[in-house]
JSON list of C-alpha atoms in Angstrom, two decimals:
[
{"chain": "A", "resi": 24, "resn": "UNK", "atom": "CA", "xyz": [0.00, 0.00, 0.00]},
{"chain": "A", "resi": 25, "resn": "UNK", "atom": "CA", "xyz": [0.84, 3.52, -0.50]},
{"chain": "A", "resi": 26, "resn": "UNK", "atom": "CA", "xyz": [3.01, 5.12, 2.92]},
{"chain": "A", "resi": 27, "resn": "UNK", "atom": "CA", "xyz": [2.57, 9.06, 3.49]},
{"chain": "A", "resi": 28, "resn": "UNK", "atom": "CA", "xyz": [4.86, 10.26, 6.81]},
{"chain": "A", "resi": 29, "resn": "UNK", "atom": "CA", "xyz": [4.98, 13.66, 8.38]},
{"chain": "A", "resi": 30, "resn": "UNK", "atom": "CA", "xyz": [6.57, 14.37, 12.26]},
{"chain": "A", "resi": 31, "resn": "UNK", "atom": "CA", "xyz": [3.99, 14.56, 14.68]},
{"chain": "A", "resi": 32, "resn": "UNK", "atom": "CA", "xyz": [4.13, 17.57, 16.72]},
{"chain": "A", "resi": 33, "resn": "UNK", "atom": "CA", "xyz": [5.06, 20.98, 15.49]},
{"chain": "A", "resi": 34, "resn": "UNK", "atom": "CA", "xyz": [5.37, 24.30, 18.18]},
{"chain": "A", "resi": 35, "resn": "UNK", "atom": "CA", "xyz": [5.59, 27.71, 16.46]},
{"chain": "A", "resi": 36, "resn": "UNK", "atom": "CA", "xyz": [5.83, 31.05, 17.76]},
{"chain": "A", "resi": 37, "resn": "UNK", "atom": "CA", "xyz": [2.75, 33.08, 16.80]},
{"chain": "A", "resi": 38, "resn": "UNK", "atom": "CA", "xyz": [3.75, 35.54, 14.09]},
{"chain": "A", "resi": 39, "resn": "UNK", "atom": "CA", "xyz": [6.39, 33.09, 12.67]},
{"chain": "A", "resi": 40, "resn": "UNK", "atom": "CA", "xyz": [6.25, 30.80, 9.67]},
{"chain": "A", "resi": 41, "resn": "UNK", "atom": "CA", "xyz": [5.53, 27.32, 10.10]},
{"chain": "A", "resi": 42, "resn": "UNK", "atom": "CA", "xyz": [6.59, 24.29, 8.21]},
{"chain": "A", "resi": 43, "resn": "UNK", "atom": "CA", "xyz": [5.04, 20.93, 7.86]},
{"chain": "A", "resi": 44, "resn": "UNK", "atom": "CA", "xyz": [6.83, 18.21, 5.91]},
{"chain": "A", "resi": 45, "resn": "UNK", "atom": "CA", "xyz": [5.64, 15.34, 4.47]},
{"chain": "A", "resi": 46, "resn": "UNK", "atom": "CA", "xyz": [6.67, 12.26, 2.56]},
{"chain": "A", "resi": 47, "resn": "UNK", "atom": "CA", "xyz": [5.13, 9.91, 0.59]},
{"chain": "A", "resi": 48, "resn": "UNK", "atom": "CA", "xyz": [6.10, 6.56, -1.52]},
{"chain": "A", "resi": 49, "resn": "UNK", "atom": "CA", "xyz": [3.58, 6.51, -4.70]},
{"chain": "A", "resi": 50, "resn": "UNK", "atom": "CA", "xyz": [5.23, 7.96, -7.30]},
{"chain": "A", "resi": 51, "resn": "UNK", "atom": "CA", "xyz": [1.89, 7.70, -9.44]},
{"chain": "A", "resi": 52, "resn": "UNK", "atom": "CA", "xyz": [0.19, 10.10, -7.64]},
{"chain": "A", "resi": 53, "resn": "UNK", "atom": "CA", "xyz": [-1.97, 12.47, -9.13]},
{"chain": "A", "resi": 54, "resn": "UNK", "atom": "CA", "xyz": [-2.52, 15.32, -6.51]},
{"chain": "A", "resi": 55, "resn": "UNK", "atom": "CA", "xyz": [-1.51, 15.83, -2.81]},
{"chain": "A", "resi": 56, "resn": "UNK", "atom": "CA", "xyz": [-2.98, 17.31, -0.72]},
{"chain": "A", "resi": 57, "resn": "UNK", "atom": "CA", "xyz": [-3.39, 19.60, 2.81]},
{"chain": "A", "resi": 58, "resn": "UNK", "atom": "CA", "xyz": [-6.07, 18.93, 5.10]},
{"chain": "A", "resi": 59, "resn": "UNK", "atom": "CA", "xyz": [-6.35, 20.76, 8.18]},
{"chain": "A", "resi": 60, "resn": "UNK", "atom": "CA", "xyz": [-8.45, 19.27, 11.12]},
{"chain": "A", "resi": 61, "resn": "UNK", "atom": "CA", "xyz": [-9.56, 21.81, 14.54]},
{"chain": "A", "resi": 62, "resn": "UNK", "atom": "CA", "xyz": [-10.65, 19.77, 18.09]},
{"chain": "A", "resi": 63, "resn": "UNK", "atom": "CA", "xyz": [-13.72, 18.51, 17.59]},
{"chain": "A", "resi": 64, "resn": "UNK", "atom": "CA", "xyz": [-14.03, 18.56, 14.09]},
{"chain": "A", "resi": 65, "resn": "UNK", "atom": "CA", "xyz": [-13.68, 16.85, 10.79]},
{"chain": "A", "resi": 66, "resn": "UNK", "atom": "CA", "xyz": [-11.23, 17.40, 8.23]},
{"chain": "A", "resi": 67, "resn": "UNK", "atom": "CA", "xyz": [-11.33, 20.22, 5.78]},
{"chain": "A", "resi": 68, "resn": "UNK", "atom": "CA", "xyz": [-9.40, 20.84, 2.99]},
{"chain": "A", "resi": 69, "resn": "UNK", "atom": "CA", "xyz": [-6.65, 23.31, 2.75]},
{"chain": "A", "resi": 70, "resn": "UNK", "atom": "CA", "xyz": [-4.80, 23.15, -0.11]},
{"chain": "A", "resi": 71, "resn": "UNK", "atom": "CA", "xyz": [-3.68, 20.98, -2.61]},
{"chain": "A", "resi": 72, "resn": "UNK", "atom": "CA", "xyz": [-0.90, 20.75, -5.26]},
{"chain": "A", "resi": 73, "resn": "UNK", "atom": "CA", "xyz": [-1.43, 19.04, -9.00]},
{"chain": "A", "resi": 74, "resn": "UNK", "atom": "CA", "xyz": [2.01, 16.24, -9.06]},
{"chain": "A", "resi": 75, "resn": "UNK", "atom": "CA", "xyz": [3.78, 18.38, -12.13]},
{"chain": "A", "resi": 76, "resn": "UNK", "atom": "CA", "xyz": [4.06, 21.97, -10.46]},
{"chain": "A", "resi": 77, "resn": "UNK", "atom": "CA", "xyz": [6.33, 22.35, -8.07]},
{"chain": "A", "resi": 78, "resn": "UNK", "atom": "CA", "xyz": [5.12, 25.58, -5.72]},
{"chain": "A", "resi": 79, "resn": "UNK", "atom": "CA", "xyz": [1.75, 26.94, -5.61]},
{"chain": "A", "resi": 80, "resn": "UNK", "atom": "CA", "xyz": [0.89, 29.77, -3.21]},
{"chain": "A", "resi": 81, "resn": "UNK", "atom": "CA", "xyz": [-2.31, 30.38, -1.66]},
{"chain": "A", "resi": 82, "resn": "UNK", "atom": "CA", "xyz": [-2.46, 33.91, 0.82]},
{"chain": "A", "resi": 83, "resn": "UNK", "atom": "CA", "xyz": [-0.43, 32.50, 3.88]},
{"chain": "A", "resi": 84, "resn": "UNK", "atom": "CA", "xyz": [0.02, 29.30, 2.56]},
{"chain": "A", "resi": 85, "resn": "UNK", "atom": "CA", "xyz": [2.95, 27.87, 0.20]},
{"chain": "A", "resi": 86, "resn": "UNK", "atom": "CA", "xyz": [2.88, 24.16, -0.74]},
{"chain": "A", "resi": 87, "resn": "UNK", "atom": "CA", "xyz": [6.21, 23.17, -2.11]},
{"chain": "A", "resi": 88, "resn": "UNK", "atom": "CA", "xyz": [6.50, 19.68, -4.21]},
{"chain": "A", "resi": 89, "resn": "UNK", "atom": "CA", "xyz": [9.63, 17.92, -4.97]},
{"chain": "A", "resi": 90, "resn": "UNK", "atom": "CA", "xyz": [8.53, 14.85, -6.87]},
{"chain": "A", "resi": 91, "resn": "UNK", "atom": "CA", "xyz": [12.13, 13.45, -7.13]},
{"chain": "A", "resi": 92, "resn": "UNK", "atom": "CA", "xyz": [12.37, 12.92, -3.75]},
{"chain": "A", "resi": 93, "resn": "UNK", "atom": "CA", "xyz": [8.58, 12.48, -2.81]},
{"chain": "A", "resi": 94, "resn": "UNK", "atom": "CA", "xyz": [8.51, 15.09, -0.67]},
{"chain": "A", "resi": 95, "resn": "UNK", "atom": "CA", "xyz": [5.97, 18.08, 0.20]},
{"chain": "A", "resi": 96, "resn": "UNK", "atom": "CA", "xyz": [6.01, 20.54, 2.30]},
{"chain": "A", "resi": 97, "resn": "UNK", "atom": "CA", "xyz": [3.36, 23.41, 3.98]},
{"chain": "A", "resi": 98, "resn": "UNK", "atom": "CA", "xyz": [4.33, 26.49, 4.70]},
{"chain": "A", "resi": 99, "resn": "UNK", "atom": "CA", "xyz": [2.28, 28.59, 7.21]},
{"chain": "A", "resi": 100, "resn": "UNK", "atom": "CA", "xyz": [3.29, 32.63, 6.69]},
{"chain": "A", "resi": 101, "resn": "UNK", "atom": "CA", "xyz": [2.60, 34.68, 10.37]},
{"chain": "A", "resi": 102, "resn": "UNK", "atom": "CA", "xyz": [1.21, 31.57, 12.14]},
{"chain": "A", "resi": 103, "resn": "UNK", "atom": "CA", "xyz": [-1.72, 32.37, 14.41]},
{"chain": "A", "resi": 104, "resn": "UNK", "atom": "CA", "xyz": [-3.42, 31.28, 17.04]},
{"chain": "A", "resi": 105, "resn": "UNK", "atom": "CA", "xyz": [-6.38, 29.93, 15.08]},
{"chain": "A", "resi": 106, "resn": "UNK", "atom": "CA", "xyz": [-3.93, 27.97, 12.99]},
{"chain": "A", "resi": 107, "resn": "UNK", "atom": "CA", "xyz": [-3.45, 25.24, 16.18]},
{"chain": "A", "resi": 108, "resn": "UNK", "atom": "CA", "xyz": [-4.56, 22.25, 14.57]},
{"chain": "A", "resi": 109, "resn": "UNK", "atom": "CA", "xyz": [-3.71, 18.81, 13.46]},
{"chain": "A", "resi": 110, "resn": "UNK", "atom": "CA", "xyz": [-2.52, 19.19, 9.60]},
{"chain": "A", "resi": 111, "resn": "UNK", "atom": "CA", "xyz": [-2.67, 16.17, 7.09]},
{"chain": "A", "resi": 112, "resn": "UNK", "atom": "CA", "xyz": [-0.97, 15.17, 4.20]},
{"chain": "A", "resi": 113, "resn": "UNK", "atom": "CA", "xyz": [-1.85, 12.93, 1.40]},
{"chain": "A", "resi": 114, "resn": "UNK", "atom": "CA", "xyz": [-1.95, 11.30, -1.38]},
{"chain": "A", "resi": 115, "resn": "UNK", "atom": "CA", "xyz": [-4.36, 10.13, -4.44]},
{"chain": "A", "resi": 116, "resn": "UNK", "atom": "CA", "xyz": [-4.61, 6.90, -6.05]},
{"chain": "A", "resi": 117, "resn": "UNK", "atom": "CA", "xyz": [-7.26, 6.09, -8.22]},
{"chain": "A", "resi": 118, "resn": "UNK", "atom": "CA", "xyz": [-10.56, 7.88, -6.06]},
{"chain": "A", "resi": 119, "resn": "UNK", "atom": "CA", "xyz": [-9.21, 7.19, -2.86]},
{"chain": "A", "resi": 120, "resn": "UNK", "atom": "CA", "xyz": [-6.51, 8.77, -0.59]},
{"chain": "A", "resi": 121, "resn": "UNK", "atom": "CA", "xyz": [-4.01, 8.02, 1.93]},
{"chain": "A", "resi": 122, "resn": "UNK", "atom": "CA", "xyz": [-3.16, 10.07, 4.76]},
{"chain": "A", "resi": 123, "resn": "UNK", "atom": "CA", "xyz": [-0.19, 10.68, 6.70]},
{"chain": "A", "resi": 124, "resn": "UNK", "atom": "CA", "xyz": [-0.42, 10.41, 10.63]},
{"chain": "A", "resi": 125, "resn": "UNK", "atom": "CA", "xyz": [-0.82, 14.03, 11.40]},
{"chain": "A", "resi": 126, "resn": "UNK", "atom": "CA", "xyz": [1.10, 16.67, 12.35]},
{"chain": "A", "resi": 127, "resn": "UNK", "atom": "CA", "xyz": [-0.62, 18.27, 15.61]},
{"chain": "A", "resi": 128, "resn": "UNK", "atom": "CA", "xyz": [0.77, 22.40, 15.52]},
{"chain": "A", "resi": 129, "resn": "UNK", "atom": "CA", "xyz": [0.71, 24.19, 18.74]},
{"chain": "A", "resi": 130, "resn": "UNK", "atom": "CA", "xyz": [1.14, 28.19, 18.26]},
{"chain": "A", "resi": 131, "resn": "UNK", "atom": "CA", "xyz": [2.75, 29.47, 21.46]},
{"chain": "A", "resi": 132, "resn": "UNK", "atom": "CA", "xyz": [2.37, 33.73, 22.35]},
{"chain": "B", "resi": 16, "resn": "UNK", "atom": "CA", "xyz": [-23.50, 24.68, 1.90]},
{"chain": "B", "resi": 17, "resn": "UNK", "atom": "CA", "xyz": [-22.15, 21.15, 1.34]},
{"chain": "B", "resi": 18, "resn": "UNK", "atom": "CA", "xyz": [-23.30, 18.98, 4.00]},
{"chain": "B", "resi": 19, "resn": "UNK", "atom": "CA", "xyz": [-21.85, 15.55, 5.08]},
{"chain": "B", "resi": 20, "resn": "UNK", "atom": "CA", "xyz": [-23.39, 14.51, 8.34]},
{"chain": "B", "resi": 21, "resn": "UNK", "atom": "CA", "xyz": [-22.89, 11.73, 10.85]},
{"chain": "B", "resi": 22, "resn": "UNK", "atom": "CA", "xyz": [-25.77, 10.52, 12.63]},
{"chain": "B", "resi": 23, "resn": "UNK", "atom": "CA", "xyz": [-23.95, 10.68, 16.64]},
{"chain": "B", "resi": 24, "resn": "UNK", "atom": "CA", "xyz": [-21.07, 12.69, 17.85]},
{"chain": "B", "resi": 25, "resn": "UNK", "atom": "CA", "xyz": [-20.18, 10.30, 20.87]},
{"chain": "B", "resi": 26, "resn": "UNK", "atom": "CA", "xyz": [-21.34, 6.81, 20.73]},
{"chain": "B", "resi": 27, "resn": "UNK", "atom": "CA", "xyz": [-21.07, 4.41, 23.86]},
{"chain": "B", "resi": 28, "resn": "UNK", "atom": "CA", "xyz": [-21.75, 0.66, 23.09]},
{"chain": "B", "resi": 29, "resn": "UNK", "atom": "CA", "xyz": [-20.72, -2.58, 24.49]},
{"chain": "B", "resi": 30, "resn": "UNK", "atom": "CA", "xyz": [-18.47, -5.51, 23.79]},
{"chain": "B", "resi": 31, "resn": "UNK", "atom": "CA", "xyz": [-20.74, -7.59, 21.03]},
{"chain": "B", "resi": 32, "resn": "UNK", "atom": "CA", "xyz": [-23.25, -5.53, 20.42]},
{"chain": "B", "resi": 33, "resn": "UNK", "atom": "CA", "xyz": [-24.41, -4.72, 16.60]},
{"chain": "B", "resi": 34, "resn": "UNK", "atom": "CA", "xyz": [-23.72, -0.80, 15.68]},
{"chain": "B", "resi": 35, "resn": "UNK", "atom": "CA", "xyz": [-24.19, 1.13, 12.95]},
{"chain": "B", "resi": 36, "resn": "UNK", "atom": "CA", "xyz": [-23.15, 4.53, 12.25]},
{"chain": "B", "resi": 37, "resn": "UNK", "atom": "CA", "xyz": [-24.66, 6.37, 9.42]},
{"chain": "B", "resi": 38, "resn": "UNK", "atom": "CA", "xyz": [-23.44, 9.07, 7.23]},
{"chain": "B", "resi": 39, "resn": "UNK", "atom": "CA", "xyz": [-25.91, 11.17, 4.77]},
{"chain": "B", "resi": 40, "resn": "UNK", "atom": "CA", "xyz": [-24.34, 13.50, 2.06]},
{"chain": "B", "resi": 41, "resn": "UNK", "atom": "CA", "xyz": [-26.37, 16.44, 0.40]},
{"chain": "B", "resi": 42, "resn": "UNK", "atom": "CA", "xyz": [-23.68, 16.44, -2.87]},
{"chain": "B", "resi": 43, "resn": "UNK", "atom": "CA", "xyz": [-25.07, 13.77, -5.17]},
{"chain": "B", "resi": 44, "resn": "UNK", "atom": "CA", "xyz": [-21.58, 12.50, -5.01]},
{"chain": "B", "resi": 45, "resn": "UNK", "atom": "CA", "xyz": [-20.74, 9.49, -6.66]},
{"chain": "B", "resi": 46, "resn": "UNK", "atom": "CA", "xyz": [-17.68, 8.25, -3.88]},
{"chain": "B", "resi": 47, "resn": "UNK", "atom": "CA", "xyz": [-18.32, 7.63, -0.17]},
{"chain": "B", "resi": 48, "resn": "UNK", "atom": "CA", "xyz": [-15.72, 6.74, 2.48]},
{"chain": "B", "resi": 49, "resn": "UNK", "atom": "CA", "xyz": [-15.43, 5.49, 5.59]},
{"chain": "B", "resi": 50, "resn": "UNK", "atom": "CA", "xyz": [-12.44, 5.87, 7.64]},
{"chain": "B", "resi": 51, "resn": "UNK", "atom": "CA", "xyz": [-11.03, 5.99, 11.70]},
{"chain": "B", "resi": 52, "resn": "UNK", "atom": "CA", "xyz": [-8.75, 8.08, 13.25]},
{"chain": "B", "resi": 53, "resn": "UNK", "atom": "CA", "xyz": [-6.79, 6.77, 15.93]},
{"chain": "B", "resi": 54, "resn": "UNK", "atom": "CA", "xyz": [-3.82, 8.82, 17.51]},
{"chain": "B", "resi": 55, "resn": "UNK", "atom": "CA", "xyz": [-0.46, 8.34, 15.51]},
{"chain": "B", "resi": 56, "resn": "UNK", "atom": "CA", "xyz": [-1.98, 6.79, 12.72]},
{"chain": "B", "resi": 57, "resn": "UNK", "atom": "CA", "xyz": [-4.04, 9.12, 10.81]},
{"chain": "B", "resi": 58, "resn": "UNK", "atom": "CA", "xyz": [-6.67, 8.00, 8.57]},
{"chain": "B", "resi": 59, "resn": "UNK", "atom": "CA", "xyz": [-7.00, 4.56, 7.76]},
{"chain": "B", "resi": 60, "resn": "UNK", "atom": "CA", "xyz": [-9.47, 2.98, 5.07]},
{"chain": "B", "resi": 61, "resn": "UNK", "atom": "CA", "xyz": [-12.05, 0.75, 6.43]},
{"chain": "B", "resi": 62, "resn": "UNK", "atom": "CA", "xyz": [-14.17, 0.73, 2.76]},
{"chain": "B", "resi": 63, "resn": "UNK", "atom": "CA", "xyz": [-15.73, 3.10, 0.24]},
{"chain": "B", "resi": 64, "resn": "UNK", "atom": "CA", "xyz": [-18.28, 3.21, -2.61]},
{"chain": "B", "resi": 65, "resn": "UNK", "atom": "CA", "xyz": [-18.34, 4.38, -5.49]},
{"chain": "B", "resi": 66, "resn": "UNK", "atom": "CA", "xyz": [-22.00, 3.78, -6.52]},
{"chain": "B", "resi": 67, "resn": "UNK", "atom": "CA", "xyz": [-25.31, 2.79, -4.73]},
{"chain": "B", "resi": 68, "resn": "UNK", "atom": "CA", "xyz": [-25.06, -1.04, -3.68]},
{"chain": "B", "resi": 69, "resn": "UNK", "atom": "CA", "xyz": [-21.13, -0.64, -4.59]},
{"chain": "B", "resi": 70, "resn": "UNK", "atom": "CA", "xyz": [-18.04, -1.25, -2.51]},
{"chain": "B", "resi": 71, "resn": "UNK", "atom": "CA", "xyz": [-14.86, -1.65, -2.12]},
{"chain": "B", "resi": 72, "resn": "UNK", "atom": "CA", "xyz": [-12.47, -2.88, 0.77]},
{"chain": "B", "resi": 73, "resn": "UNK", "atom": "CA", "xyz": [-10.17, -0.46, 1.99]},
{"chain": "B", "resi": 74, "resn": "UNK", "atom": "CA", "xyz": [-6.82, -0.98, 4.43]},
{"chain": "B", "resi": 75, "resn": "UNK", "atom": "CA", "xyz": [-8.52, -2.16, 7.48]},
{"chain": "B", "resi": 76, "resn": "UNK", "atom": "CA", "xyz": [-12.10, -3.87, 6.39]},
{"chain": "B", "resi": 77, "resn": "UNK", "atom": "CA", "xyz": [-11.89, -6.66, 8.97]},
{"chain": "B", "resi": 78, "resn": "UNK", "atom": "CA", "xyz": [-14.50, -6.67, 11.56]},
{"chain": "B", "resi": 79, "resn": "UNK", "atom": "CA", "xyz": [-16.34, -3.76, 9.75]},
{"chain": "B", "resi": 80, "resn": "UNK", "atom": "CA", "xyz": [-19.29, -4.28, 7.18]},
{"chain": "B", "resi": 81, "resn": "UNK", "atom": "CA", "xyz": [-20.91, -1.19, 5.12]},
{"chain": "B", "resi": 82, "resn": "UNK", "atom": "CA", "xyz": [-24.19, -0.13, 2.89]},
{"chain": "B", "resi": 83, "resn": "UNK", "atom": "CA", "xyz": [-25.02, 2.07, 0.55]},
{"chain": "B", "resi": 84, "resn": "UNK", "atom": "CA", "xyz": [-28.57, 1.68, -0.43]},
{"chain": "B", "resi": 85, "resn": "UNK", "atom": "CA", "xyz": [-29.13, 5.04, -1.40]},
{"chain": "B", "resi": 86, "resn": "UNK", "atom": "CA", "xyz": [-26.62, 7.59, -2.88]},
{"chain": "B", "resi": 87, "resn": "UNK", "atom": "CA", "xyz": [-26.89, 9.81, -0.58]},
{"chain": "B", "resi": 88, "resn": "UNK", "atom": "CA", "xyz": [-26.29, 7.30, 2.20]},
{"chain": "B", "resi": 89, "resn": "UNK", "atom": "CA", "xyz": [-23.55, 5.10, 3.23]},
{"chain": "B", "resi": 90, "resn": "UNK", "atom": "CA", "xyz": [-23.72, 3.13, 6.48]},
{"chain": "B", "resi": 91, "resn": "UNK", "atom": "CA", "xyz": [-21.08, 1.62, 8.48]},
{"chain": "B", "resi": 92, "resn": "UNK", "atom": "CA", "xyz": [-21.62, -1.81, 10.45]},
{"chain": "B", "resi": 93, "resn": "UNK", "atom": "CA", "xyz": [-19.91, -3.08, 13.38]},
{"chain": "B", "resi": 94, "resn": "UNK", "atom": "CA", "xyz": [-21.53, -6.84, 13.41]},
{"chain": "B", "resi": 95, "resn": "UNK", "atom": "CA", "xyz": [-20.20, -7.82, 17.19]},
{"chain": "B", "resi": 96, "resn": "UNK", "atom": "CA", "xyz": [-18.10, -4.86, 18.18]},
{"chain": "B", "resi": 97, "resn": "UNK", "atom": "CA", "xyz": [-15.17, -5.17, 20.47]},
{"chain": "B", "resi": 98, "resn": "UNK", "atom": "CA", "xyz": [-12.77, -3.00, 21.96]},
{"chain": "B", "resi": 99, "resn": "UNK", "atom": "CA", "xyz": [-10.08, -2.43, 19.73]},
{"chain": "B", "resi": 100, "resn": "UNK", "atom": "CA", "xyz": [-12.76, -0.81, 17.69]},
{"chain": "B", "resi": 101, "resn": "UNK", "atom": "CA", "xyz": [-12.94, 2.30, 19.94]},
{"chain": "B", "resi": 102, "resn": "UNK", "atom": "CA", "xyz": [-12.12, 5.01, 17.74]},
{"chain": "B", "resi": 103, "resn": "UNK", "atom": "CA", "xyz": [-12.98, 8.18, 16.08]},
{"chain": "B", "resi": 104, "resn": "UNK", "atom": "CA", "xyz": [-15.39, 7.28, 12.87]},
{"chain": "B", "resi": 105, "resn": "UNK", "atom": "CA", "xyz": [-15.14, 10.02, 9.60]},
{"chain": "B", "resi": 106, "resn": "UNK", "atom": "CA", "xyz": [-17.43, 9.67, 7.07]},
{"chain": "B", "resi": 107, "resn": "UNK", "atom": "CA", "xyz": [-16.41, 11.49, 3.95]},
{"chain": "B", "resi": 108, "resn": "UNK", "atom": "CA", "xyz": [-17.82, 11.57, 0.21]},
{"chain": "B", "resi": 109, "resn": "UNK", "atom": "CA", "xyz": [-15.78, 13.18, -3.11]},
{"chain": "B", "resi": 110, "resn": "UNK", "atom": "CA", "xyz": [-17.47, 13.87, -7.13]},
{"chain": "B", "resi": 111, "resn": "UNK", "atom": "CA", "xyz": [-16.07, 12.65, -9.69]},
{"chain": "B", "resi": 112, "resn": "UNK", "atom": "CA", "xyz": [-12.31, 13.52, -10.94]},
{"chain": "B", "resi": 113, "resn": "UNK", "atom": "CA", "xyz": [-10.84, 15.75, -8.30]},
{"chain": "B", "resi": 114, "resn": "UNK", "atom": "CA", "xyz": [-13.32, 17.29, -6.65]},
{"chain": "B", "resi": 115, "resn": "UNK", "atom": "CA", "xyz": [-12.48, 17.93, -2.90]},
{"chain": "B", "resi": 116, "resn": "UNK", "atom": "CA", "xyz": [-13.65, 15.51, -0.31]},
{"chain": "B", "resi": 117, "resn": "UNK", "atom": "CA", "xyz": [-15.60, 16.50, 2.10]},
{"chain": "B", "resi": 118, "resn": "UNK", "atom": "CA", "xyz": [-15.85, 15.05, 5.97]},
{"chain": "B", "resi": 119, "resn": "UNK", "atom": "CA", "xyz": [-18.19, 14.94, 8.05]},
{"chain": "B", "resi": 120, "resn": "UNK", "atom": "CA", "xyz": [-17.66, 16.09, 11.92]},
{"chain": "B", "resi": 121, "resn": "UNK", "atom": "CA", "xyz": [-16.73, 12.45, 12.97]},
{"chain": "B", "resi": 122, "resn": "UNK", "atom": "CA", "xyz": [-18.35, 9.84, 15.62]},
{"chain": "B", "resi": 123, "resn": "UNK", "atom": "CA", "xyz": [-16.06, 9.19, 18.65]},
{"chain": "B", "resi": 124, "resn": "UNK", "atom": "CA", "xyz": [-17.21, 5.33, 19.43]},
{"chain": "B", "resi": 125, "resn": "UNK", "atom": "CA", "xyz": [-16.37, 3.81, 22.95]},
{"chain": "B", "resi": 126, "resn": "UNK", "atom": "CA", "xyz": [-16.50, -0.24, 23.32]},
{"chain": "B", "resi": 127, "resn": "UNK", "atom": "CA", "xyz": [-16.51, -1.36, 26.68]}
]
């Protein structure tokens, strides 16, 4: 089966960038994606990044891709407080996707 | 507003008992998923379907049974549940191509 990793725990200082990394092992994959996931809650989509661009740039956020080595990467401009959460990557294959474990960011004053 | 909804938030059930947990979609999307989230792990795959009275196994079908009788529907079955299946429940469905895929707000489920 497909394997997606990310580190699990993440502290920022608000007002700094943050940055999530992620792996993955499915070459074939079409899309990856960024989920982000607030106590209590499901999981909503963030971003996501098609497998032959390498940046894309949404307001605060900048997804990187590096397809040679598999990896992705989420970068948070001035964190905030409301951006505590547990953040997701994955990965598509056919209509399904797999998910990493979760990286759970704390934003500190 | 795109809707997924789970029928319980917090679910408390004993060792053996039958359980379902429903999920109901306002998208007319074709895909539904059901997954748990358990601390470390992320997401894992119990099955999904891709049509009405379609399915699919996913990573971690054993001990888990679903239905999907409508389209808008897609149930999830516990047939004797045990303890190990304590968890936190997601219910998700996805159009065609790559539409997003939307969750719904999860049911924690306690087995004791």
């Amino acid at each position: 089966g497909e394997d997606v990793e990310q580190s699990l725990f993440l502290s920022v200082r608000e007002g700094d960038s943050s940055v999530i990394n992620c792996t993955y092992t499915d070459s074939s994959s079409t899309y990856l994606y960024w989920y982000k996931q607030e106590p209590g809650a499901g999981l909503q989509l963030l971003t996501y990044i098609f497998s032959n661009m390498d940046m894309k740039q949404d307001q605060r956020l900048t997804v990187l891709l590096n397809k040679k080595d598999k990896h992705l990467s989420l970068r948070i401009a001035d964190t905030q407080t409301g951006d505590s959460a547990i953040y997701f990557c994955a990965e598509s294959h056919d209509y399904k996707l797999s998910f990493g474990a979760g990286t759970t960011v704390t934003v500190r004053a | 507003d795109v809707k997924v909804t789970q029928s319980s938030r917090y679910l408390v059930k004993r060792t053996g008992e039958k359980v379902f947990l429903e999920c109901v979609q306002d998208m007319d999307h074709e895909n539904m998923f059901w997954y748990r989230q358990d601390p470390g792990l992320g997401l894992r795959l119990i099955y999904f379907s891709y049509d009405v009275k379609m399915k699919e196994k996913g990573d971690i079908p054993e001990g888990y049974s679903v239905s999907r009788e409508k389209k808008e529907r897609f149930s999830l079955i516990l047939e004797s549940a045990s303890t190990n299946q304590t968890s936190m429940y997601l219910c998700a469905s996805r159009g065609t191509g790559n539409d997003e895929q939307y969750f719904g707000p999860g049911t924690r489920l306690t087995v004791t």
